[in-house]
Amino acid sequence: MATLLYQNTPSEYRNESTQKPPRETIAVRETSADHIIQNARNNIATVWQGDFHNAKQVLSAIKKRVQPKPKHETDPATAFHKHRLAQSQTARLVNMLLIEIQADLQLNLPRAPNIQAALLDVYGEHNSEKFLLPLNQLLGFIGAHEWHKKGVAIAELDDKIHVPFGVFSPIRGEYLSLLMQAKQPENAQFAFDIGTGSGVLAALLAKRGIAKIIATDTNPRAAQCARENIARLGFSAQVSVIEQDLFPDDMADLIVCNPPWLPAKPTSAVETALYDPEHGMLHAFLRGAAAHLRENGRVWLILSDLAEHLGLRSKDDLPHWLDKYGWEIESSLKTTPQHNKAHDLRDPLAFARARETTYLFVLKKKVL
């Protein structure tokens, strides 16, 4: 087995997660999963220069060896935080198997597939220099590219939403039916979709006949994804997508928001749709929405109670926040999750997922 030690990483290192670059890299043509893991624990990454399919087999072996063993915790919050820590530690080790991407976004490895289209889907342009990338992330890019082309069927649209890597996909879409059931404010003609992501909620509002919709998102990939979906679905005349935090400089009859449901630190851009430290976006939304709501307007807030079952938020918190920011619940709709994790007893958080309820709260300004 030929190896070569680089004291400093010879190529640019890329990683879509918040993990730091490795201290050193070793280039190999063949080696064992155990050897890669041993080096990874010393913050040394392995750059694979041999057969691509062999690399995939070694990666599979690494995942089996570092998979955390489920542990029973009596405290829900402790269970959640230990689960997130285990996920992070596992991902760090798995991502220490790297491959070198050429400047033309291809692999110079035996039996390597053509990856150019998948990487263009992620980066949007060719690279001028070689760079190193975790093999596990490359495989994720390839899978995401195929899903982007295939699309996710949305029954409420009678069509598909196409989502690239880095944008949260509405594969768990039971809450979409709530949006279609909710009673619109009388004569509602102008709506905001705050944190639009894939654009699916804005598209549903357009389908329900809202004449003008502005959708916002801080994630450039999400904003572009939403624009493409809106255009593909034929709603461009009704929906504008802008890359911005929270509210446009205008006022609407209806403001819709599906904020991150769990108060935790995201470890990648796509996780910002799931995790938000201390419910920061939810607080900012509730604090600022009233200034952008027309008289007799309403807010539709889509939120799960999973954080409560995980001990990350008390049952009294949300009512307290609504009261604090001047809102009252006019009505609500609810549904239970249908996704596989909700019924998978092997999931460390199954105890909470099985009890989860997702709500659409119709909010109105409190009369002072």
Short mmCIF file of C-alpha atoms in Angstrom, two decimals, residues 177-361:
data_model
loop_
_atom_site.label_atom_id
_atom_site.label_comp_id
_atom_site.label_asym_id
_atom_site.label_seq_id
_atom_site.Cartn_x
_atom_site.Cartn_y
_atom_site.Cartn_z
CA SER A 177 -52.93 19.82 3.94
CA LEU A 178 -53.47 22.15 6.92
CA LEU A 179 -52.59 25.15 4.79
CA MET A 180 -55.14 24.09 2.18
CA GLN A 181 -57.84 23.67 4.85
CA ALA A 182 -57.32 26.95 6.74
CA LYS A 183 -59.90 29.68 6.17
CA GLN A 184 -58.37 32.66 4.38
CA PRO A 185 -58.93 36.17 5.71
CA GLU A 186 -61.85 37.84 3.94
CA ASN A 187 -60.82 39.53 0.68
CA ALA A 188 -57.20 38.45 1.15
CA GLN A 189 -55.25 39.50 -1.95
CA PHE A 190 -51.69 39.93 -0.68
CA ALA A 191 -49.63 37.40 1.31
CA PHE A 192 -46.09 36.86 2.59
CA ASP A 193 -44.41 33.45 2.88
CA ILE A 194 -41.58 33.97 5.37
CA GLY A 195 -38.72 31.46 5.10
CA THR A 196 -40.07 29.96 1.88
CA GLY A 197 -37.45 27.23 1.38
CA SER A 198 -38.51 25.25 -1.69
CA GLY A 199 -41.38 27.66 -2.35
CA VAL A 200 -44.04 25.02 -1.71
CA LEU A 201 -46.14 27.14 0.66
CA ALA A 202 -46.06 30.13 -1.69
CA ALA A 203 -47.17 27.85 -4.52
CA LEU A 204 -50.07 26.54 -2.44
CA LEU A 205 -51.15 30.09 -1.58
CA ALA A 206 -51.09 30.90 -5.30
CA LYS A 207 -53.16 27.82 -6.04
CA ARG A 208 -55.69 29.02 -3.46
CA GLY A 209 -56.10 32.22 -5.41
CA ILE A 210 -54.02 34.82 -3.55
CA ALA A 211 -53.34 37.45 -6.22
CA LYS A 212 -49.92 38.62 -4.96
CA ILE A 213 -47.41 36.74 -2.83
CA ILE A 214 -43.91 37.72 -1.74
CA ALA A 215 -41.75 34.83 -0.53
CA THR A 216 -38.52 35.49 1.38
CA ASP A 217 -35.53 33.40 2.43
CA THR A 218 -31.98 34.16 3.60
CA ASN A 219 -30.54 31.01 1.94
CA PRO A 220 -29.45 31.86 -1.65
CA ARG A 221 -29.95 28.25 -2.74
CA ALA A 222 -33.46 28.23 -1.31
CA ALA A 223 -34.39 31.51 -2.99
CA GLN A 224 -33.21 30.24 -6.37
CA CYS A 225 -34.93 26.89 -5.81
CA ALA A 226 -38.20 28.64 -4.96
CA ARG A 227 -37.99 30.84 -8.07
CA GLU A 228 -37.48 27.80 -10.28
CA ASN A 229 -40.37 25.89 -8.70
CA ILE A 230 -42.72 28.87 -8.92
CA ALA A 231 -41.85 29.34 -12.61
CA ARG A 232 -42.21 25.63 -13.36
CA LEU A 233 -45.64 25.57 -11.72
CA GLY A 234 -46.82 28.62 -13.66
CA PHE A 235 -47.22 30.98 -10.68
CA SER A 236 -44.62 33.63 -11.60
CA ALA A 237 -47.32 36.23 -12.22
CA GLN A 238 -48.50 35.83 -8.62
CA VAL A 239 -45.34 35.05 -6.67
CA SER A 240 -42.10 37.04 -6.24
CA VAL A 241 -39.16 35.48 -4.39
CA ILE A 242 -36.59 37.72 -2.72
CA GLU A 243 -33.41 36.86 -0.81
CA GLN A 244 -34.05 38.65 2.47
CA ASP A 245 -34.45 38.07 6.17
CA LEU A 246 -38.04 37.96 7.40
CA PHE A 247 -40.43 40.65 6.11
CA PRO A 248 -40.56 42.68 2.89
CA ASP A 249 -41.05 46.42 3.25
CA ASP A 250 -44.81 46.21 2.77
CA MET A 251 -48.01 45.06 4.46
CA ALA A 252 -50.06 41.93 3.72
CA ASP A 253 -53.49 40.46 4.41
CA LEU A 254 -51.95 37.09 5.30
CA ILE A 255 -48.50 36.18 6.61
CA VAL A 256 -47.48 32.52 6.59
CA CYS A 257 -44.45 31.09 8.37
CA ASN A 258 -43.16 27.57 9.00
CA PRO A 259 -40.13 28.30 11.23
CA PRO A 260 -37.58 25.72 12.42
CA TRP A 261 -39.24 23.53 15.02
CA LEU A 262 -36.32 22.66 17.31
CA PRO A 263 -34.18 25.07 19.38
CA ALA A 264 -30.74 23.69 18.62
CA LYS A 265 -27.60 24.67 16.70
CA PRO A 266 -27.59 23.67 13.01
CA THR A 267 -24.45 21.98 11.69
CA SER A 268 -25.04 22.80 8.00
CA ALA A 269 -27.00 25.26 5.85
CA VAL A 270 -29.84 22.84 5.19
CA GLU A 271 -30.24 22.20 8.93
CA THR A 272 -31.23 25.84 9.47
CA ALA A 273 -34.69 24.76 8.28
CA LEU A 274 -34.87 22.32 11.22
CA TYR A 275 -32.81 23.85 14.03
CA ASP A 276 -32.79 27.41 15.35
CA PRO A 277 -30.96 28.27 18.61
CA GLU A 278 -33.41 29.42 21.30
CA HIS A 279 -36.21 29.72 18.71
CA GLY A 280 -34.59 32.93 17.45
CA MET A 281 -36.51 33.10 14.16
CA LEU A 282 -39.83 32.35 15.85
CA HIS A 283 -39.30 35.20 18.32
CA ALA A 284 -38.25 37.61 15.56
CA PHE A 285 -41.26 36.62 13.47
CA LEU A 286 -43.79 37.04 16.29
CA ARG A 287 -42.18 40.32 17.34
CA GLY A 288 -42.20 41.86 13.85
CA ALA A 289 -45.23 40.42 12.03
CA ALA A 290 -47.81 42.87 13.39
CA ALA A 291 -46.07 45.84 11.76
CA HIS A 292 -46.52 44.17 8.36
CA LEU A 293 -50.12 43.00 8.76
CA ARG A 294 -53.03 44.94 7.33
CA GLU A 295 -56.19 45.63 9.32
CA ASN A 296 -58.19 42.41 9.82
CA GLY A 297 -55.21 40.43 8.51
CA ARG A 298 -54.13 37.07 9.91
CA VAL A 299 -50.96 35.09 10.56
CA TRP A 300 -50.72 31.37 9.84
CA LEU A 301 -48.01 29.88 12.03
CA ILE A 302 -47.08 26.25 11.30
CA LEU A 303 -45.36 24.64 14.27
CA SER A 304 -44.81 21.21 15.74
CA ASP A 305 -44.85 20.40 19.46
CA LEU A 306 -41.88 18.01 19.07
CA ALA A 307 -39.70 20.41 21.07
CA GLU A 308 -42.08 20.00 24.02
CA HIS A 309 -41.88 16.20 23.93
CA LEU A 310 -38.08 16.46 23.79
CA GLY A 311 -37.99 18.72 26.84
CA LEU A 312 -36.59 21.63 24.82
CA ARG A 313 -39.62 23.87 25.35
CA SER A 314 -42.35 23.83 27.97
CA LYS A 315 -46.07 23.69 27.09
CA ASP A 316 -46.44 27.17 28.57
CA ASP A 317 -43.73 28.80 26.43
CA LEU A 318 -45.64 29.28 23.19
CA PRO A 319 -48.79 30.73 24.84
CA HIS A 320 -46.52 33.04 26.84
CA TRP A 321 -44.67 34.23 23.72
CA LEU A 322 -47.90 34.82 21.80
CA ASP A 323 -49.23 36.93 24.67
CA LYS A 324 -45.92 38.78 25.02
CA TYR A 325 -45.88 39.82 21.36
CA GLY A 326 -49.58 40.73 21.22
CA TRP A 327 -51.17 37.71 19.51
CA GLU A 328 -54.12 35.48 20.28
CA ILE A 329 -55.09 32.18 18.69
CA GLU A 330 -58.29 32.59 16.71
CA SER A 331 -58.40 28.94 15.63
CA SER A 332 -56.11 26.04 14.88
CA LEU A 333 -55.80 22.89 12.80
CA LYS A 334 -53.65 19.89 13.64
CA THR A 335 -52.28 16.70 12.18
CA THR A 336 -50.02 13.82 13.20
CA PRO A 337 -46.80 12.86 11.39
CA GLN A 338 -46.91 10.20 8.70
CA HIS A 339 -43.17 9.94 7.96
CA ASN A 340 -41.24 6.72 8.65
CA LYS A 341 -39.26 8.03 11.63
CA ALA A 342 -42.47 8.57 13.58
CA HIS A 343 -42.99 4.81 13.67
CA ASP A 344 -39.39 3.56 13.74
CA LEU A 345 -38.68 2.20 17.21
CA ARG A 346 -34.96 2.05 16.38
CA ASP A 347 -34.86 5.85 16.23
CA PRO A 348 -33.36 7.19 19.50
CA LEU A 349 -36.04 9.91 19.53
CA ALA A 350 -38.98 7.62 18.72
CA PHE A 351 -40.46 8.22 22.19
CA ALA A 352 -41.03 11.87 21.23
CA ARG A 353 -41.80 11.50 17.54
CA ALA A 354 -44.65 9.08 18.29
CA ARG A 355 -46.41 11.78 20.36
CA GLU A 356 -45.78 14.70 18.02
CA THR A 357 -48.58 16.92 16.69
CA THR A 358 -48.18 19.60 14.04
CA TYR A 359 -50.40 22.67 14.21
CA LEU A 360 -51.45 25.53 11.99
CA PHE A 361 -52.32 28.37 14.34
#
